[in-house]
Coordinates of C-alpha atoms in Angstrom, one line a residue:
X55 CA 137.1 96.9 104.2
X56 CA 134.7 97.0 101.2
X57 CA 132.4 94.4 99.7
X58 CA 132.9 95.1 96.0
X59 CA 130.7 92.4 94.7
X60 CA 127.9 93.7 92.5
X61 CA 124.7 92.3 94.0
X62 CA 121.1 92.7 93.0
X63 CA 118.6 93.1 95.8
X64 CA 116.9 89.8 96.8
X65 CA 113.7 89.0 95.1
X66 CA 110.5 89.1 97.1
X67 CA 108.9 86.4 95.0
X68 CA 105.8 87.2 93.0
X69 CA 105.5 91.0 92.9
X70 CA 102.0 92.5 92.6
X71 CA 101.6 94.5 89.4
X72 CA 101.9 98.3 89.6
X73 CA 98.9 100.3 88.8
X74 CA 99.4 102.2 85.5
X75 CA 96.9 104.9 86.4
X76 CA 97.0 105.3 90.2
X77 CA 99.1 104.8 93.3
X78 CA 100.9 101.6 94.2
X79 CA 99.8 98.2 93.2
X80 CA 96.6 97.1 91.5
X81 CA 95.7 94.6 94.3
X82 CA 95.6 97.3 97.0
X83 CA 93.5 99.8 95.1
X84 CA 89.9 100.4 96.4
X85 CA 87.3 98.3 94.6
X86 CA 84.3 100.0 92.9
X87 CA 82.1 99.0 95.9
X88 CA 84.6 100.5 98.4
X89 CA 84.8 103.7 96.3
X90 CA 81.0 104.0 96.4
X91 CA 80.9 103.4 100.2
X92 CA 83.6 106.0 100.7
X93 CA 81.6 108.5 98.5
X94 CA 78.5 108.0 100.7
X95 CA 80.5 109.5 103.6
X96 CA 81.2 112.7 101.8
X97 CA 78.3 115.1 100.8
X98 CA 78.5 116.1 97.2
X99 CA 80.5 113.1 96.0
X100 CA 79.4 111.3 92.8
X101 CA 77.0 108.4 93.2
X102 CA 79.1 105.9 91.2
X103 CA 82.9 105.7 90.7
X104 CA 84.7 106.5 87.4
X105 CA 85.7 103.2 85.8
X106 CA 89.3 102.2 85.4
X107 CA 90.1 102.1 81.7
X108 CA 91.4 99.0 80.1
X109 CA 94.9 99.7 78.8
X110 CA 94.2 97.7 75.6
X111 CA 91.3 100.0 74.9
X112 CA 93.2 103.3 75.3
X113 CA 93.8 105.7 72.5
X114 CA 97.4 106.7 72.6
X115 CA 99.1 109.3 70.3
X116 CA 100.9 108.0 67.3
X117 CA 104.6 107.1 67.9
X118 CA 106.6 109.9 66.3
X119 CA 110.2 108.7 66.7
X120 CA 111.9 105.3 66.5
X121 CA 115.3 104.7 68.1
X122 CA 118.4 103.8 66.1
X123 CA 119.0 100.1 65.7
X124 CA 121.7 100.1 68.4
X125 CA 119.3 101.4 71.0
X126 CA 116.2 99.4 70.0
X127 CA 116.7 96.6 72.6
X128 CA 116.5 99.2 75.3
X129 CA 113.2 100.8 74.1
X130 CA 109.5 99.9 74.3
X131 CA 106.5 101.5 72.7
X132 CA 104.1 99.0 74.2
X133 CA 100.8 100.7 75.2
X134 CA 101.0 99.8 78.9
X135 CA 104.6 101.1 79.1
X136 CA 103.7 104.4 77.4
X137 CA 100.5 104.8 79.5
X138 CA 102.2 104.1 82.8
X139 CA 105.0 106.6 82.0
X140 CA 102.8 109.4 80.9
X141 CA 102.1 111.0 84.3
X142 CA 103.2 110.9 87.9
X143 CA 100.7 110.3 90.8
X144 CA 99.3 113.8 91.5
X145 CA 95.5 114.1 91.8
X146 CA 95.3 115.7 88.4
X147 CA 97.4 112.9 86.9
X148 CA 95.1 110.2 88.3
X149 CA 91.9 111.9 87.1
X150 CA 93.3 112.4 83.6
X151 CA 94.4 108.8 83.4
X152 CA 90.9 107.7 84.5
X153 CA 89.5 109.8 81.7
X154 CA 91.8 108.1 79.2
X155 CA 93.5 111.4 78.5
X156 CA 97.0 110.3 77.6
X157 CA 97.9 113.0 75.0
X158 CA 101.2 113.5 76.8
X159 CA 102.3 109.9 76.5
X160 CA 106.0 109.4 75.6
X161 CA 106.9 107.9 72.3
X162 CA 109.3 105.4 73.8
X163 CA 110.1 104.1 77.2
X164 CA 113.9 103.5 77.6
X165 CA 115.2 101.1 80.2
X166 CA 119.0 101.5 80.2
X167 CA 121.0 98.6 81.8
X168 CA 124.3 100.4 82.2
X169 CA 125.6 103.9 82.5
X170 CA 126.9 103.7 78.9
X171 CA 123.3 103.0 77.8
X172 CA 122.3 106.3 79.4
X173 CA 125.2 108.1 77.6
X174 CA 124.2 106.6 74.3
X175 CA 120.5 107.5 74.8
X176 CA 121.3 111.1 75.7
X177 CA 123.7 111.4 72.7
X178 CA 121.0 110.2 70.3
X179 CA 118.3 112.3 71.9
X180 CA 120.4 115.5 71.6
X181 CA 121.2 114.8 68.0
X182 CA 117.6 113.9 67.1
X183 CA 115.7 116.7 69.1
X184 CA 114.1 114.1 71.4
X185 CA 113.2 115.2 74.9
X186 CA 114.4 112.8 77.7
X187 CA 112.3 112.7 80.9
X188 CA 114.1 110.8 83.7
X189 CA 111.8 108.4 85.5
X190 CA 112.5 106.7 88.8
X191 CA 109.4 105.1 90.5
X192 CA 107.0 107.5 88.9
X193 CA 105.6 108.7 92.2
X194 CA 106.0 112.5 91.5
X195 CA 103.0 114.5 92.7
X196 CA 104.1 117.8 91.1
X197 CA 104.2 117.0 87.4
X198 CA 107.8 116.1 87.5
X199 CA 107.7 113.3 84.9
X200 CA 105.1 114.7 82.5
X201 CA 106.3 116.2 79.2
X202 CA 104.6 119.5 78.5
X203 CA 107.1 121.5 76.4
X204 CA 105.5 120.6 73.1
X205 CA 108.4 121.6 70.8
X206 CA 110.5 118.4 70.5
X207 CA 110.2 115.9 67.7
X208 CA 109.6 113.1 70.2
X209 CA 109.8 112.2 73.9
X210 CA 111.6 109.3 75.7
X211 CA 110.8 108.4 79.2
X212 CA 114.1 107.2 80.7
X213 CA 113.2 104.5 83.2
X214 CA 116.2 103.7 85.4
X215 CA 114.6 100.7 87.2
X216 CA 117.0 98.2 85.6
X217 CA 119.9 100.0 87.2
X218 CA 119.0 98.8 90.7
X219 CA 122.2 97.3 92.2
X220 CA 124.2 98.0 95.3
X221 CA 127.7 98.1 93.8
X222 CA 129.8 98.3 96.9
X223 CA 129.5 98.4 100.7
X224 CA 132.2 100.1 102.7
X225 CA 131.5 98.7 106.2
X226 CA 134.4 100.5 107.7
X227 CA 133.2 104.0 106.6
X228 CA 129.6 102.9 106.9
X229 CA 128.7 103.9 103.3
X230 CA 127.5 102.2 100.1
X231 CA 127.8 102.9 96.3
X232 CA 124.3 102.4 95.0
X233 CA 122.7 102.7 91.5
X234 CA 120.0 105.2 91.2
X235 CA 117.2 102.9 90.0
X236 CA 116.8 100.8 93.2
X237 CA 113.5 101.0 94.9
X238 CA 113.4 101.7 98.7
X239 CA 112.4 98.1 99.8
X240 CA 115.0 96.5 97.6
X241 CA 117.7 98.8 98.9
X242 CA 116.9 98.1 102.5
X243 CA 116.8 94.3 101.8
X244 CA 120.3 94.5 100.4
X245 CA 121.6 96.5 103.4
X246 CA 119.9 94.5 106.1
X247 CA 122.3 91.5 106.1
X248 CA 125.1 94.0 107.0
X249 CA 123.1 95.4 109.9
X250 CA 122.9 98.8 108.0
X251 CA 120.2 101.1 106.8
X252 CA 120.0 104.2 104.8
X253 CA 117.2 105.4 107.2
X254 CA 115.3 107.3 104.6
X255 CA 111.7 106.4 104.4
X256 CA 109.4 108.9 102.6
X257 CA 105.7 108.0 102.3
X258 CA 106.5 106.9 98.7
X259 CA 109.3 104.6 100.0
X260 CA 107.8 101.4 98.5
X261 CA 107.4 103.0 95.0
X262 CA 110.3 105.5 94.7
X263 CA 113.9 105.2 93.9
X264 CA 117.2 106.5 95.3
X265 CA 117.7 108.6 92.1
X266 CA 114.3 110.1 92.5
X267 CA 115.0 111.0 96.1
X268 CA 118.2 112.7 95.2
X269 CA 116.9 114.5 92.1
X270 CA 114.0 115.9 94.2
X271 CA 115.8 116.5 97.5
X272 CA 113.3 114.2 99.2
X273 CA 112.4 114.3 102.9
X274 CA 112.2 111.1 104.7
X275 CA 109.8 109.8 107.4
X276 CA 112.1 110.9 110.3
X277 CA 111.0 114.2 111.6
X278 CA 114.2 115.7 113.1
X279 CA 117.9 115.7 112.6
X280 CA 118.8 114.0 109.2
X281 CA 115.4 114.6 107.6
X282 CA 116.5 115.2 104.0
X283 CA 118.3 113.0 101.6
X284 CA 120.9 115.8 101.2
X285 CA 122.4 114.9 104.6
X286 CA 123.1 111.3 103.5
X287 CA 125.1 112.0 100.3
X288 CA 128.9 111.4 100.2
X289 CA 129.2 111.8 96.4
X290 CA 127.2 111.7 93.2
X291 CA 127.8 110.4 89.7
X292 CA 125.7 112.2 87.0
X293 CA 125.6 111.7 83.3
X294 CA 125.1 115.0 81.4
X295 CA 124.9 115.6 77.7
X296 CA 128.4 117.1 77.8
X297 CA 130.1 114.5 80.1
X298 CA 130.0 112.5 83.3
X299 CA 130.2 114.5 86.6
X300 CA 131.8 112.4 89.4
X301 CA 132.3 114.3 92.7
X302 CA 135.0 113.4 95.1
X303 CA 134.0 111.0 97.8
X304 CA 134.9 112.6 101.1
X305 CA 133.1 113.1 104.4
X306 CA 133.2 116.9 104.0
X307 CA 134.9 119.5 101.9
X308 CA 135.3 123.3 101.8
X309 CA 136.6 123.3 98.2
X310 CA 134.3 125.9 96.6
X311 CA 130.6 125.4 95.9
X312 CA 129.6 121.8 96.2
X313 CA 129.1 119.9 92.9
X314 CA 126.6 117.6 94.6
X315 CA 124.5 120.5 95.6
X316 CA 124.2 121.5 91.9
X317 CA 122.4 118.2 91.1
X318 CA 120.5 117.6 94.3
X319 CA 117.1 118.9 93.5
X320 CA 117.8 119.5 89.8
X321 CA 114.9 117.1 88.9
X322 CA 116.5 115.6 85.9
X323 CA 116.9 118.9 84.0
X324 CA 120.7 119.2 84.4
X325 CA 121.7 115.5 84.2
X326 CA 120.8 111.9 85.0
X327 CA 122.0 110.7 88.4
X328 CA 123.2 107.1 87.8
X329 CA 124.7 106.2 91.2
X330 CA 125.7 107.7 94.5
X331 CA 127.8 107.0 97.6
X332 CA 125.4 107.2 100.5
X333 CA 126.0 107.4 104.2
X334 CA 124.5 104.6 106.2
X335 CA 123.6 103.9 109.8
X336 CA 123.4 100.9 112.1
X337 CA 119.9 99.4 112.3
X338 CA 118.3 100.6 115.5
X339 CA 117.0 97.7 117.7
X340 CA 115.8 100.1 120.5
X341 CA 112.5 101.8 119.8
X342 CA 109.7 103.3 121.8
X343 CA 106.7 105.5 120.9
X344 CA 103.9 107.5 122.5
X345 CA 101.1 109.8 121.6
X346 CA 100.1 113.0 123.4
X347 CA 96.7 114.7 123.3
X348 CA 96.3 118.5 123.4
X349 CA 93.0 120.4 123.8
X350 CA 94.6 123.5 122.1
X351 CA 96.4 123.5 118.8
X352 CA 98.5 126.6 119.8
X353 CA 99.7 124.9 122.9
X354 CA 100.5 121.8 120.9
X355 CA 102.7 123.9 118.5
X356 CA 104.5 125.3 121.5
X357 CA 105.2 121.8 122.8
X358 CA 106.5 120.7 119.4
X359 CA 108.8 123.8 119.2
X360 CA 110.2 122.8 122.7
X361 CA 110.8 119.3 121.5
X362 CA 112.5 120.5 118.3
X363 CA 114.8 122.8 120.3
X364 CA 115.6 120.3 123.0
X365 CA 118.3 118.4 121.2
X366 CA 116.6 115.1 122.0
X367 CA 116.0 114.4 118.3
X368 CA 113.0 112.1 118.3
X369 CA 112.8 110.0 115.2
X370 CA 109.1 110.8 114.9
X371 CA 107.5 114.1 115.9
X372 CA 104.2 114.4 114.0
X373 CA 101.6 116.9 115.2
X374 CA 98.1 116.3 113.8
X375 CA 95.5 119.0 114.1
X376 CA 92.0 117.9 115.1
X377 CA 90.8 117.3 111.6
X378 CA 93.9 115.3 110.7
X379 CA 93.7 113.2 113.9
X380 CA 90.0 112.4 113.1
X381 CA 90.9 111.5 109.5
X382 CA 93.6 109.1 110.8
X383 CA 91.1 107.6 113.2
X384 CA 93.0 108.4 116.3
X385 CA 90.5 110.8 118.0
X386 CA 87.2 112.4 117.1
X387 CA 87.0 114.7 120.2
X388 CA 88.4 117.8 118.6
X389 CA 91.8 117.3 120.0
X390 CA 95.3 117.7 118.5
X391 CA 97.6 114.7 118.7
X392 CA 101.4 114.6 118.8
X393 CA 102.9 111.3 117.7
X394 CA 106.4 110.8 119.2
X395 CA 108.9 108.1 118.5
X396 CA 112.5 107.5 119.6
X397 CA 115.1 104.9 118.5
X398 CA 118.7 104.1 118.9
X399 CA 121.2 101.6 117.6
X400 CA 123.3 101.7 120.8
X401 CA 121.2 102.3 123.9
X402 CA 117.8 102.0 125.4
X403 CA 115.5 104.9 124.7
X404 CA 112.8 104.9 127.4
X405 CA 114.6 107.7 129.3
X406 CA 114.7 109.9 126.3
X407 CA 111.0 109.3 125.6
X408 CA 110.2 110.2 129.2
X409 CA 112.1 113.6 128.8
X410 CA 110.1 114.3 125.6
X411 CA 106.8 113.5 127.4
X412 CA 107.8 115.8 130.2
X413 CA 108.2 118.6 127.7
X414 CA 104.8 117.8 126.3
X415 CA 103.1 117.8 129.7
X416 CA 104.7 121.2 130.5
X417 CA 102.7 122.6 127.6
X418 CA 99.4 121.0 128.6
X419 CA 99.7 117.7 126.8
X420 CA 98.3 114.4 128.1
X421 CA 100.2 111.3 127.1
X422 CA 98.1 108.3 126.2
X423 CA 99.6 104.8 125.9
X424 CA 103.0 103.6 125.1
X425 CA 104.7 105.8 127.6
X426 CA 107.0 103.1 128.9
X427 CA 108.0 101.9 125.5
X428 CA 105.1 99.4 125.3
X429 CA 102.5 99.1 122.6
X430 CA 101.0 102.4 121.4
X431 CA 97.8 101.6 119.4
X432 CA 97.2 105.3 118.6
X433 CA 100.7 105.5 116.9
X434 CA 100.0 102.2 115.1
X435 CA 96.7 103.6 113.9
X436 CA 98.4 106.7 112.5
X437 CA 101.0 104.7 110.7
X438 CA 98.4 102.5 109.0
X439 CA 96.4 105.5 107.9
X440 CA 99.5 107.2 106.7
X441 CA 100.4 104.4 104.3
X442 CA 96.8 103.8 103.2
X443 CA 96.1 107.4 102.4
X444 CA 97.3 107.5 98.8
X445 CA 94.9 104.6 97.9
X446 CA 92.0 106.5 99.6
X447 CA 93.0 109.5 97.5
X448 CA 92.6 107.5 94.4
X449 CA 89.2 106.2 95.6
X450 CA 88.1 109.8 96.2
X451 CA 89.3 110.7 92.6
X452 CA 87.1 108.0 91.2
X453 CA 84.1 109.6 93.1
X454 CA 85.0 113.0 91.7
X455 CA 86.0 114.3 95.1
X456 CA 89.0 116.7 95.0
X457 CA 91.8 115.7 97.2
X458 CA 95.0 117.8 97.3
X459 CA 98.0 117.9 99.6
X460 CA 100.7 120.5 99.8
X461 CA 103.5 121.1 102.2
X462 CA 105.6 124.1 103.2
X463 CA 108.0 125.3 105.9
X464 CA 108.2 128.5 107.9
X465 CA 109.9 129.8 111.0
X466 CA 108.3 129.2 114.4
X467 CA 107.4 132.9 114.9
X468 CA 105.1 132.7 111.9
X469 CA 103.8 129.2 112.3
X470 CA 100.5 130.0 114.1
X471 CA 99.6 132.7 111.6
X472 CA 100.4 130.5 108.7
X473 CA 98.3 127.6 110.1
X474 CA 95.3 129.9 110.6
X475 CA 95.7 132.0 107.4
X476 CA 96.0 129.0 105.1
X477 CA 92.9 127.4 106.5
X478 CA 90.9 130.6 106.5
X479 CA 91.8 131.7 103.0
X480 CA 91.6 128.3 101.4
X481 CA 88.2 127.8 102.9
X482 CA 87.1 130.9 101.1
X483 CA 88.6 129.6 97.8
X484 CA 86.9 126.2 98.3
X485 CA 83.6 127.9 98.8
X486 CA 84.0 129.8 95.6
X487 CA 85.3 126.8 93.5
X488 CA 83.3 123.9 94.9
X489 CA 80.3 125.6 96.7
X490 CA 81.4 124.2 100.1
X491 CA 84.1 125.1 102.7
X492 CA 85.4 121.5 102.3
X493 CA 87.8 120.0 104.7
X494 CA 91.2 121.5 105.4
X495 CA 93.5 119.5 107.8
X496 CA 97.1 120.0 108.7
X497 CA 99.9 118.0 110.3
X498 CA 103.6 118.9 111.0
X499 CA 105.6 116.3 109.1
X500 CA 109.1 117.6 110.0
X501 CA 110.3 120.0 112.7
X502 CA 113.5 121.9 113.0
X503 CA 114.8 124.1 115.8
X504 CA 113.9 127.2 113.8
X505 CA 110.6 126.1 112.3
X506 CA 108.1 123.4 111.3
X507 CA 107.0 121.9 107.9
X508 CA 103.2 122.1 107.9
X509 CA 101.5 119.6 105.5
X510 CA 97.9 120.5 104.5
X511 CA 95.2 118.1 103.2
X512 CA 92.3 119.6 101.3
X513 CA 89.1 117.5 100.5
X514 CA 86.1 119.0 98.7
X515 CA 83.4 117.7 96.3
X516 CA 84.2 118.3 92.6
X517 CA 82.0 118.4 89.6
X518 CA 82.3 115.4 87.3
X519 CA 84.2 116.4 84.2
X520 CA 85.6 119.6 85.9
X521 CA 87.8 118.0 88.5
X522 CA 91.2 119.0 87.0
X523 CA 90.2 122.6 86.4
X524 CA 88.9 122.9 89.9
X525 CA 92.0 121.3 91.3
X526 CA 94.1 123.8 89.3
X527 CA 92.3 126.7 90.9
X528 CA 92.8 125.4 94.4
X529 CA 96.5 124.6 93.7
X530 CA 97.1 128.1 92.4
X531 CA 95.4 129.7 95.4
X532 CA 97.4 127.6 97.8
X533 CA 100.7 128.8 96.2
X534 CA 99.5 132.4 96.4
X535 CA 98.7 132.0 100.1
X536 CA 102.2 130.5 100.8
X537 CA 103.9 133.3 98.8
X538 CA 102.0 136.0 100.7
X539 CA 103.1 134.4 104.0
X540 CA 106.8 134.1 103.0
X541 CA 106.7 130.3 103.3
X542 CA 108.3 128.0 100.8
X543 CA 106.3 126.6 97.9
X544 CA 107.4 123.1 98.8
X545 CA 109.3 121.4 101.6
X546 CA 109.7 117.9 100.1
X547 CA 107.4 117.3 97.2
X548 CA 109.8 119.1 94.8
X549 CA 109.0 121.7 92.1
X550 CA 108.2 119.7 88.9
X551 CA 105.8 121.6 86.7
X552 CA 102.9 122.1 89.0
X553 CA 104.9 124.2 91.5
X554 CA 106.8 126.2 88.9
X555 CA 104.7 129.5 89.3
X556 CA 105.5 129.5 93.0
X557 CA 109.1 128.5 92.6
X558 CA 109.7 131.3 90.0
X559 CA 108.5 133.9 92.6
X560 CA 110.5 132.3 95.4
X561 CA 113.8 132.0 93.5
X562 CA 116.2 135.0 93.6
X563 CA 116.8 136.4 90.1
X564 CA 120.6 136.2 90.3
X565 CA 120.3 132.5 91.1
X566 CA 117.8 132.1 88.2
X567 CA 120.4 133.6 85.8
X568 CA 123.0 131.2 87.1
X569 CA 120.6 128.2 86.8
X570 CA 119.7 129.2 83.2
X571 CA 123.4 129.5 82.3
X572 CA 124.1 126.1 83.9
X573 CA 121.2 124.5 81.9
X574 CA 122.6 125.9 78.7
X575 CA 126.1 124.7 79.5
X576 CA 125.2 121.1 80.6
X577 CA 122.3 120.5 78.2
X578 CA 123.0 122.6 75.1
X579 CA 120.3 120.9 73.0
X580 CA 117.7 121.5 75.7
X581 CA 116.4 117.9 75.8
X582 CA 116.6 117.0 79.5
X583 CA 113.2 117.2 81.2
X584 CA 112.3 120.5 79.6
X585 CA 110.0 122.7 81.6
X586 CA 111.1 121.6 85.0
X587 CA 112.6 124.4 87.1
X588 CA 113.0 126.5 84.0
X589 CA 111.1 127.3 80.8
X590 CA 112.2 125.2 77.8
X591 CA 114.6 127.2 75.5
X592 CA 113.0 128.1 72.2
X593 CA 114.8 126.6 69.2
X594 CA 116.0 130.0 68.0
X595 CA 117.8 130.5 71.3
X596 CA 119.8 127.3 71.0
X597 CA 122.1 128.8 68.3
X598 CA 125.0 126.6 67.5
X599 CA 123.7 124.0 69.8
X600 CA 120.6 123.2 67.7
X601 CA 120.1 119.5 67.1
X602 CA 122.5 118.0 64.5
X603 CA 121.9 114.9 62.4
X604 CA 122.3 111.6 64.2
X605 CA 125.9 110.5 64.5
X606 CA 127.1 107.8 62.1
X607 CA 127.4 105.2 64.8
X608 CA 123.7 105.4 65.5
X609 CA 122.6 105.0 61.8

């Protein structure tokens, strides 16, 4: 039986205003005094924070294109709209916004209400040589929503936030048809009365959308089993400039290459995902957690590998190295910490947690609290630090302290070498770029039977006015190290524009040829998120597909 009533997610009342320049909401950002106090803890930080510019005082580029009359109600060129849709939320984005550098601002922000609106916008954009950059929650940390191509007559940021409804719930098959613009909390609020959950909780959950997760092949909070959004997709509906692609909704199919796989991870450069049928799960009432301390990081890695290969599938399996554990406030004794969590919708989980703790003990680990499913204050401390970290990153940016995170994945046989090599080689780079070895921490965010996903955090003092250039050097060096170690350039942050150099080297050339051909076939005018995954096609290469005059119905 299906609930086919179109329903908007319940309102949470008065919603705090989103920050136009940084992470999250304005009311949760660090104050100037808090930034100053944070800076005092870090040698080399500035003595006073960069001020947050007033949107009304910003200098924005002149609007170059106006929409046709029929599309005008969907468009906005208001300064705050343009400013908040210029960048994502990478460190270099935050610093440039604080500097008032908004040269890449879109000319218009479009908020389609229906799929037909999306079709109409793409038709006009292709005919008028206007680039269209799909925009979900704007939480990209890899330059995924910033226009850099430079050759189009104008740029429209396509904000899908008005398409935020759960259209249908199939309780029997345990699935739902969901519009792409829904934010994580609103989606879960709509599913909760049915006892269901998508069970996909990335760190950006509060400020990212289903469409964004799909377009970037996002990884959720859960560390094992169904870690990626890919695993939760039944079918996709995608608007391309040449037509609507609707895949067959079935639990599985061997009918040729998967059409969904073509668009998962395409980052808005092949089409605009408007809705999807997603696999759901029962909400789990049974939960337990524990933390395990290790004196030796190598032993902790061996323990995590045993857990990943055990078939016990913990919901959480985060390994924090000594620096990361100290940064999270769990321990300052030079120990590594494993955070374990188990959950189930059907049975008690204490026995499974006990089995996991036995594996950890066998590798030299010492469980702390929460062993019997009770309160685990260390795990709670980690969760709080995990959610607060992006706001602290913004505070560091205001103090001209460079803060970068990057994640990768490798097989278990190479994990110890990767961990040691990244830290050693990046420390050398930091010394050259910043004059200090900085701080380089690591945690394993996801673990698979054949390998982990290490996530590195780099913190070092920057020079005021040179933060972006210094960040770029560090970022480039990190990608070079990962390439040399045969590790992926990204595990779940996506490619965007910042990871393009690493992605180009990682991607097999025959696949690159196929991807370029697909881009030309689906987006012949070359207007969809140009520069993501592939270089924008020069005008002379578009041939017969070069932009034509606007159609009569848009005049």
